[in-house]
mmCIF file of C-alpha atoms in Angstrom:
data_model
loop_
_atom_site.group_PDB
_atom_site.id
_atom_site.type_symbol
_atom_site.label_atom_id
_atom_site.label_comp_id
_atom_site.label_asym_id
_atom_site.label_seq_id
_atom_site.Cartn_x
_atom_site.Cartn_y
_atom_site.Cartn_z
ATOM 1 C CA MET A 1 10.175 -8.953 2.603
ATOM 2 C CA ASP A 2 9.882 -12.626 2.067
ATOM 3 C CA PRO A 3 10.098 -14.012 -1.463
ATOM 4 C CA ASP A 4 6.469 -14.847 -1.663
ATOM 5 C CA SER A 5 5.515 -11.305 -0.801
ATOM 6 C CA VAL A 6 7.989 -9.962 -3.428
ATOM 7 C CA ALA A 7 6.569 -12.317 -5.989
ATOM 8 C CA LYS A 8 2.969 -11.343 -5.229
ATOM 9 C CA ALA A 9 3.832 -7.678 -5.330
ATOM 10 C CA PHE A 10 5.666 -8.033 -8.593
ATOM 11 C CA VAL A 11 2.717 -9.987 -10.237
ATOM 12 C CA GLU A 12 0.202 -7.350 -9.101
ATOM 13 C CA HIS A 13 2.389 -4.618 -10.438
ATOM 14 C CA TYR A 14 3.050 -6.395 -13.664
ATOM 15 C CA TYR A 15 -0.540 -7.178 -14.533
ATOM 16 C CA SER A 16 -2.018 -3.906 -13.357
ATOM 17 C CA THR A 17 0.496 -2.067 -15.510
ATOM 18 C CA PHE A 18 -0.195 -4.402 -18.377
ATOM 19 C CA ASP A 19 -4.065 -3.679 -18.084
ATOM 20 C CA ALA A 20 -3.748 0.097 -17.464
ATOM 21 C CA ASN A 21 -0.595 1.357 -19.044
ATOM 22 C CA ARG A 22 1.036 -1.295 -21.256
ATOM 23 C CA PRO A 23 3.899 0.870 -22.452
ATOM 24 C CA GLY A 24 4.965 1.125 -18.769
ATOM 25 C CA LEU A 25 6.093 -2.436 -18.886
ATOM 26 C CA ALA A 26 9.300 -1.291 -20.582
ATOM 27 C CA ASN A 27 10.557 -0.332 -17.184
ATOM 28 C CA LEU A 28 10.518 -3.989 -16.072
ATOM 29 C CA TYR A 29 12.748 -5.322 -18.904
ATOM 30 C CA GLN A 30 16.415 -4.845 -19.855
ATOM 31 C CA ASP A 31 18.268 -5.497 -22.987
ATOM 32 C CA SER A 32 19.307 -8.997 -21.914
ATOM 33 C CA SER A 33 15.589 -9.886 -21.239
ATOM 34 C CA MET A 34 13.950 -12.699 -23.180
ATOM 35 C CA LEU A 35 10.271 -13.234 -23.883
ATOM 36 C CA THR A 36 8.766 -16.359 -25.443
ATOM 37 C CA PHE A 37 5.239 -15.429 -26.266
ATOM 38 C CA GLU A 38 3.104 -18.331 -27.560
ATOM 39 C CA GLY A 39 6.360 -19.877 -28.874
ATOM 40 C CA GLN A 40 7.759 -16.688 -30.473
ATOM 41 C CA LYS A 41 11.209 -15.691 -29.108
ATOM 42 C CA ILE A 42 11.895 -12.014 -28.605
ATOM 43 C CA GLN A 43 14.859 -10.353 -26.914
ATOM 44 C CA GLY A 44 15.515 -6.907 -25.480
ATOM 45 C CA THR A 45 13.359 -4.191 -24.006
ATOM 46 C CA GLN A 46 12.569 -2.488 -27.292
ATOM 47 C CA ALA A 47 11.453 -5.659 -29.097
ATOM 48 C CA ILE A 48 9.581 -6.987 -26.080
ATOM 49 C CA THR A 49 7.612 -3.915 -25.490
ATOM 50 C CA ALA A 50 6.930 -3.607 -29.271
ATOM 51 C CA LYS A 51 5.449 -7.129 -29.174
ATOM 52 C CA LEU A 52 3.444 -6.530 -26.034
ATOM 53 C CA ASN A 53 2.042 -3.191 -27.440
ATOM 54 C CA SER A 54 1.141 -4.711 -30.714
ATOM 55 C CA LEU A 55 -0.991 -7.469 -29.325
ATOM 56 C CA PRO A 56 -4.290 -7.569 -31.255
ATOM 57 C CA PHE A 57 -6.357 -6.150 -28.303
ATOM 58 C CA GLN A 58 -6.395 -2.848 -26.642
ATOM 59 C CA GLN A 59 -8.232 -3.442 -23.398
ATOM 60 C CA CYS A 60 -7.845 -6.489 -21.246
ATOM 61 C CA GLN A 61 -8.079 -7.497 -17.585
ATOM 62 C CA HIS A 62 -5.820 -10.148 -15.989
ATOM 63 C CA THR A 63 -7.124 -12.016 -13.012
ATOM 64 C CA ILE A 64 -4.564 -14.087 -11.115
ATOM 65 C CA SER A 65 -5.456 -17.576 -9.909
ATOM 66 C CA THR A 66 -2.140 -18.764 -8.424
ATOM 67 C CA VAL A 67 1.356 -17.413 -7.867
ATOM 68 C CA ASP A 68 4.254 -19.800 -6.890
ATOM 69 C CA CYS A 69 7.852 -18.614 -6.336
ATOM 70 C CA GLN A 70 11.202 -20.152 -5.733
ATOM 71 C CA PRO A 71 14.729 -18.670 -5.531
ATOM 72 C CA SER A 72 16.444 -19.602 -8.781
ATOM 73 C CA GLY A 73 19.737 -20.385 -6.980
ATOM 74 C CA THR A 74 21.542 -17.430 -8.551
ATOM 75 C CA GLY A 75 20.181 -14.493 -6.691
ATOM 76 C CA GLY A 76 17.135 -14.396 -8.778
ATOM 77 C CA MET A 77 13.544 -15.475 -8.276
ATOM 78 C CA LEU A 78 11.349 -17.717 -10.356
ATOM 79 C CA VAL A 79 7.597 -16.755 -10.398
ATOM 80 C CA PHE A 80 5.045 -18.981 -11.897
ATOM 81 C CA VAL A 81 1.506 -17.544 -12.483
ATOM 82 C CA SER A 82 -1.762 -19.042 -13.723
ATOM 83 C CA GLY A 83 -4.752 -16.847 -14.329
ATOM 84 C CA ASN A 84 -7.459 -15.619 -16.692
ATOM 85 C CA LEU A 85 -7.269 -12.937 -19.414
ATOM 86 C CA GLN A 86 -10.519 -11.176 -20.221
ATOM 87 C CA LEU A 87 -10.417 -9.275 -23.503
ATOM 88 C CA SER A 88 -12.845 -6.439 -24.091
ATOM 89 C CA GLY A 89 -15.927 -7.620 -26.045
ATOM 90 C CA GLU A 90 -15.227 -11.223 -25.527
ATOM 91 C CA GLN A 91 -17.668 -13.439 -23.660
ATOM 92 C CA HIS A 92 -15.173 -15.996 -22.251
ATOM 93 C CA ALA A 93 -11.871 -15.297 -20.507
ATOM 94 C CA LEU A 94 -8.726 -17.012 -21.874
ATOM 95 C CA LYS A 95 -6.708 -19.080 -19.332
ATOM 96 C CA PHE A 96 -3.042 -18.522 -19.257
ATOM 97 C CA SER A 97 0.200 -19.547 -17.601
ATOM 98 C CA GLN A 98 3.293 -17.451 -17.319
ATOM 99 C CA MET A 99 6.722 -17.649 -15.800
ATOM 100 C CA PHE A 100 9.122 -14.932 -14.903
ATOM 101 C CA HIS A 101 12.788 -15.149 -13.812
ATOM 102 C CA LEU A 102 13.384 -11.925 -11.840
ATOM 103 C CA MET A 103 16.892 -10.678 -11.269
ATOM 104 C CA PRO A 104 17.974 -8.014 -8.729
ATOM 105 C CA THR A 105 18.997 -4.548 -9.918
ATOM 106 C CA PRO A 106 21.685 -2.607 -8.149
ATOM 107 C CA GLN A 107 18.917 -0.374 -6.804
ATOM 108 C CA GLY A 108 17.358 -3.237 -4.826
ATOM 109 C CA SER A 109 14.564 -3.774 -7.262
ATOM 110 C CA PHE A 110 13.990 -6.518 -9.804
ATOM 111 C CA TYR A 111 13.918 -6.763 -13.611
ATOM 112 C CA VAL A 112 12.490 -9.545 -15.861
ATOM 113 C CA GLN A 113 15.353 -11.676 -17.271
ATOM 114 C CA ASN A 114 13.107 -14.392 -18.560
ATOM 115 C CA ASP A 115 9.376 -14.350 -19.470
ATOM 116 C CA ILE A 116 7.509 -17.217 -21.029
ATOM 117 C CA PHE A 117 3.761 -16.935 -21.696
ATOM 118 C CA ARG A 118 1.290 -19.590 -22.951
ATOM 119 C CA LEU A 119 -2.414 -19.543 -23.340
ATOM 120 C CA ASN A 120 -3.942 -22.739 -21.923
ATOM 121 C CA TYR A 121 -6.381 -23.914 -24.602
ATOM 122 C CA ALA A 122 -9.276 -26.047 -23.355
ATOM 123 C CA MET B 1 22.929 -29.757 -29.239
ATOM 124 C CA ASP B 2 20.941 -26.574 -29.305
ATOM 125 C CA PRO B 3 18.930 -25.557 -26.159
ATOM 126 C CA ASP B 4 15.601 -26.355 -27.721
ATOM 127 C CA SER B 5 16.749 -29.936 -28.383
ATOM 128 C CA VAL B 6 18.119 -30.331 -24.920
ATOM 129 C CA ALA B 7 14.793 -29.072 -23.534
ATOM 130 C CA LYS B 8 12.703 -31.438 -25.678
ATOM 131 C CA ALA B 9 15.071 -34.375 -24.753
ATOM 132 C CA PHE B 10 14.847 -33.524 -21.066
ATOM 133 C CA VAL B 11 10.975 -33.258 -21.220
ATOM 134 C CA GLU B 12 10.611 -36.556 -23.062
ATOM 135 C CA HIS B 13 12.940 -38.291 -20.524
ATOM 136 C CA TYR B 14 11.275 -36.767 -17.628
ATOM 137 C CA TYR B 15 7.636 -37.655 -18.402
ATOM 138 C CA SER B 16 8.438 -41.129 -19.846
ATOM 139 C CA THR B 17 10.367 -41.845 -16.512
ATOM 140 C CA PHE B 18 7.433 -40.437 -14.535
ATOM 141 C CA ASP B 19 4.938 -42.638 -16.355
ATOM 142 C CA ALA B 20 6.934 -45.877 -16.510
ATOM 143 C CA ASN B 21 9.361 -45.825 -13.510
ATOM 144 C CA ARG B 22 8.558 -42.965 -11.173
ATOM 145 C CA PRO B 23 11.191 -43.733 -8.537
ATOM 146 C CA GLY B 24 13.773 -43.271 -11.330
ATOM 147 C CA LEU B 25 13.005 -39.487 -11.220
ATOM 148 C CA ALA B 26 15.320 -39.412 -8.122
ATOM 149 C CA ASN B 27 18.301 -39.247 -10.480
ATOM 150 C CA LEU B 28 17.206 -35.890 -11.796
ATOM 151 C CA TYR B 29 17.056 -34.003 -8.475
ATOM 152 C CA GLN B 30 19.728 -33.052 -5.979
ATOM 153 C CA ASP B 31 19.622 -32.008 -2.298
ATOM 154 C CA SER B 32 19.334 -28.300 -3.224
ATOM 155 C CA SER B 33 16.389 -28.935 -5.646
ATOM 156 C CA MET B 34 13.042 -27.410 -5.012
ATOM 157 C CA LEU B 35 9.621 -28.596 -5.993
ATOM 158 C CA THR B 36 6.423 -26.624 -5.606
ATOM 159 C CA PHE B 37 3.578 -29.060 -6.319
ATOM 160 C CA GLU B 38 0.125 -27.512 -6.422
ATOM 161 C CA GLY B 39 1.380 -24.811 -3.956
ATOM 162 C CA GLN B 40 3.166 -27.262 -1.592
ATOM 163 C CA LYS B 41 6.904 -26.504 -1.160
ATOM 164 C CA ILE B 42 9.347 -29.448 -0.980
ATOM 165 C CA GLN B 43 13.019 -29.535 -0.953
ATOM 166 C CA GLY B 44 15.669 -32.189 -1.607
ATOM 167 C CA THR B 45 15.807 -35.389 -3.614
ATOM 168 C CA GLN B 46 14.426 -37.524 -0.858
ATOM 169 C CA ALA B 47 11.435 -35.385 0.062
ATOM 170 C CA ILE B 48 10.666 -34.667 -3.627
ATOM 171 C CA THR B 49 10.760 -38.338 -4.767
ATOM 172 C CA ALA B 50 8.673 -39.303 -1.691
ATOM 173 C CA LYS B 51 6.060 -36.667 -2.691
ATOM 174 C CA LEU B 52 6.096 -37.815 -6.402
ATOM 175 C CA ASN B 53 5.836 -41.503 -5.392
ATOM 176 C CA SER B 54 2.951 -40.826 -2.990
ATOM 177 C CA LEU B 55 0.751 -39.113 -5.464
ATOM 178 C CA PRO B 56 -2.707 -40.722 -5.314
ATOM 179 C CA PHE B 57 -2.589 -42.462 -8.619
ATOM 180 C CA GLN B 58 -0.384 -45.369 -9.778
ATOM 181 C CA GLN B 59 -0.728 -45.310 -13.533
ATOM 182 C CA CYS B 60 -0.694 -42.167 -15.633
ATOM 183 C CA GLN B 61 0.248 -40.908 -19.057
ATOM 184 C CA HIS B 62 1.576 -37.427 -19.733
ATOM 185 C CA THR B 63 1.056 -35.929 -23.250
ATOM 186 C CA ILE B 64 3.126 -32.841 -23.962
ATOM 187 C CA SER B 65 1.399 -29.900 -25.844
ATOM 188 C CA THR B 66 4.154 -27.187 -25.780
ATOM 189 C CA VAL B 67 7.768 -26.948 -24.660
ATOM 190 C CA ASP B 68 9.343 -23.515 -24.388
ATOM 191 C CA CYS B 69 12.909 -22.906 -23.208
ATOM 192 C CA GLN B 70 15.348 -20.027 -22.471
ATOM 193 C CA PRO B 71 18.793 -19.783 -21.002
ATOM 194 C CA SER B 72 18.425 -18.682 -17.404
ATOM 195 C CA GLY B 73 21.476 -16.284 -17.654
ATOM 196 C CA THR B 74 23.408 -18.350 -15.106
ATOM 197 C CA GLY B 75 24.510 -21.450 -17.143
ATOM 198 C CA GLY B 76 21.142 -22.957 -16.484
ATOM 199 C CA MET B 77 18.042 -23.518 -18.768
ATOM 200 C CA LEU B 78 14.410 -22.715 -18.101
ATOM 201 C CA VAL B 79 11.899 -25.156 -19.560
ATOM 202 C CA PHE B 80 8.228 -24.451 -19.616
ATOM 203 C CA VAL B 81 5.850 -27.257 -20.381
ATOM 204 C CA SER B 82 2.043 -27.567 -20.991
ATOM 205 C CA GLY B 83 0.346 -30.749 -21.468
ATOM 206 C CA ASN B 84 -2.333 -33.307 -20.460
ATOM 207 C CA LEU B 85 -2.237 -35.877 -17.733
ATOM 208 C CA GLN B 86 -4.384 -38.954 -18.124
ATOM 209 C CA LEU B 87 -5.012 -40.925 -14.950
ATOM 210 C CA SER B 88 -5.834 -44.586 -15.189
ATOM 211 C CA GLY B 89 -9.647 -45.079 -14.968
ATOM 212 C CA GLU B 90 -10.354 -41.510 -15.489
ATOM 213 C CA GLN B 91 -12.491 -40.374 -18.447
ATOM 214 C CA HIS B 92 -10.992 -36.858 -18.876
ATOM 215 C CA ALA B 93 -7.328 -35.853 -18.914
ATOM 216 C CA LEU B 94 -6.161 -33.137 -16.589
ATOM 217 C CA LYS B 95 -4.373 -30.119 -18.058
ATOM 218 C CA PHE B 96 -1.113 -28.996 -16.494
ATOM 219 C CA SER B 97 1.608 -26.553 -16.772
ATOM 220 C CA GLN B 98 5.095 -27.146 -15.267
ATOM 221 C CA MET B 99 8.352 -25.248 -15.300
ATOM 222 C CA PHE B 100 11.853 -26.591 -14.678
ATOM 223 C CA HIS B 101 15.103 -24.748 -14.041
ATOM 224 C CA LEU B 102 17.858 -27.181 -15.197
ATOM 225 C CA MET B 103 21.391 -26.650 -14.059
ATOM 226 C CA PRO B 104 24.471 -28.299 -15.500
ATOM 227 C CA THR B 105 26.258 -31.095 -13.740
ATOM 228 C CA PRO B 106 30.091 -31.546 -13.899
ATOM 229 C CA GLN B 107 29.377 -34.634 -15.973
ATOM 230 C CA GLY B 108 27.856 -32.506 -18.781
ATOM 231 C CA SER B 109 24.273 -33.491 -17.920
ATOM 232 C CA PHE B 110 21.603 -31.442 -16.129
ATOM 233 C CA TYR B 111 19.683 -31.685 -12.919
ATOM 234 C CA VAL B 112 16.501 -30.024 -11.805
ATOM 235 C CA GLN B 113 17.135 -27.178 -9.488
ATOM 236 C CA ASN B 114 13.573 -25.746 -9.595
ATOM 237 C CA ASP B 115 10.233 -27.499 -10.405
ATOM 238 C CA ILE B 116 6.857 -25.829 -10.240
ATOM 239 C CA PHE B 117 3.810 -27.870 -11.141
ATOM 240 C CA ARG B 118 0.146 -26.637 -11.479
ATOM 241 C CA LEU B 119 -2.924 -28.292 -12.775
ATOM 242 C CA ASN B 120 -4.905 -25.925 -14.990
ATOM 243 C CA TYR B 121 -8.498 -26.133 -13.836
ATOM 244 C CA ALA B 122 -11.111 -25.427 -16.364
#
């Protein structure tokens, strides 16, 4: 599979898991993983999933606008996403940008080494 | 210097160079560098600087809203930026997001290995 296809497949998997089964995101992180969420720095699978599961909304729907990817030069892959986040009961979707640094696992899959999320305020 | 300070210093240097002396950005890239600009993939100092210098505006002013950074796990540093881009003669600024993967040089400085730029359309 070419990198762009891997990136798109990852992004679809990530956000569909986020929207339908948020605790399942734990499988995508490891203890070395880092998340910066709206400027807050969090490290490790347990702390990251606790943060994601504690966000002050239960139901949401991500819609992806763009996915860009590049090899990171170290066997990994950088994935840059922009999109919309619709929260249940809210009239307007929020715009967001997010980047992932995916690193290969021995099993031939990828995990998220780096994750930076920002809402794009209008 | 801590990583956040390095990231902020890089970002200030990058955008002040972009706004005042765009050809000077050539010093920040190497032949292995990759730029994805609004989905267009470009590699190498010469092609990247040609692209940046050929953008259809001469004068611009970047204003930075947020800078996030993380070590990339490979000696490098990931820097995620959001901000506004004011073009000369335009009434409204454009919002953008951009990520850089900085890698150390033997001289103790950094170069841009990865660069992904997207405008955030409202």
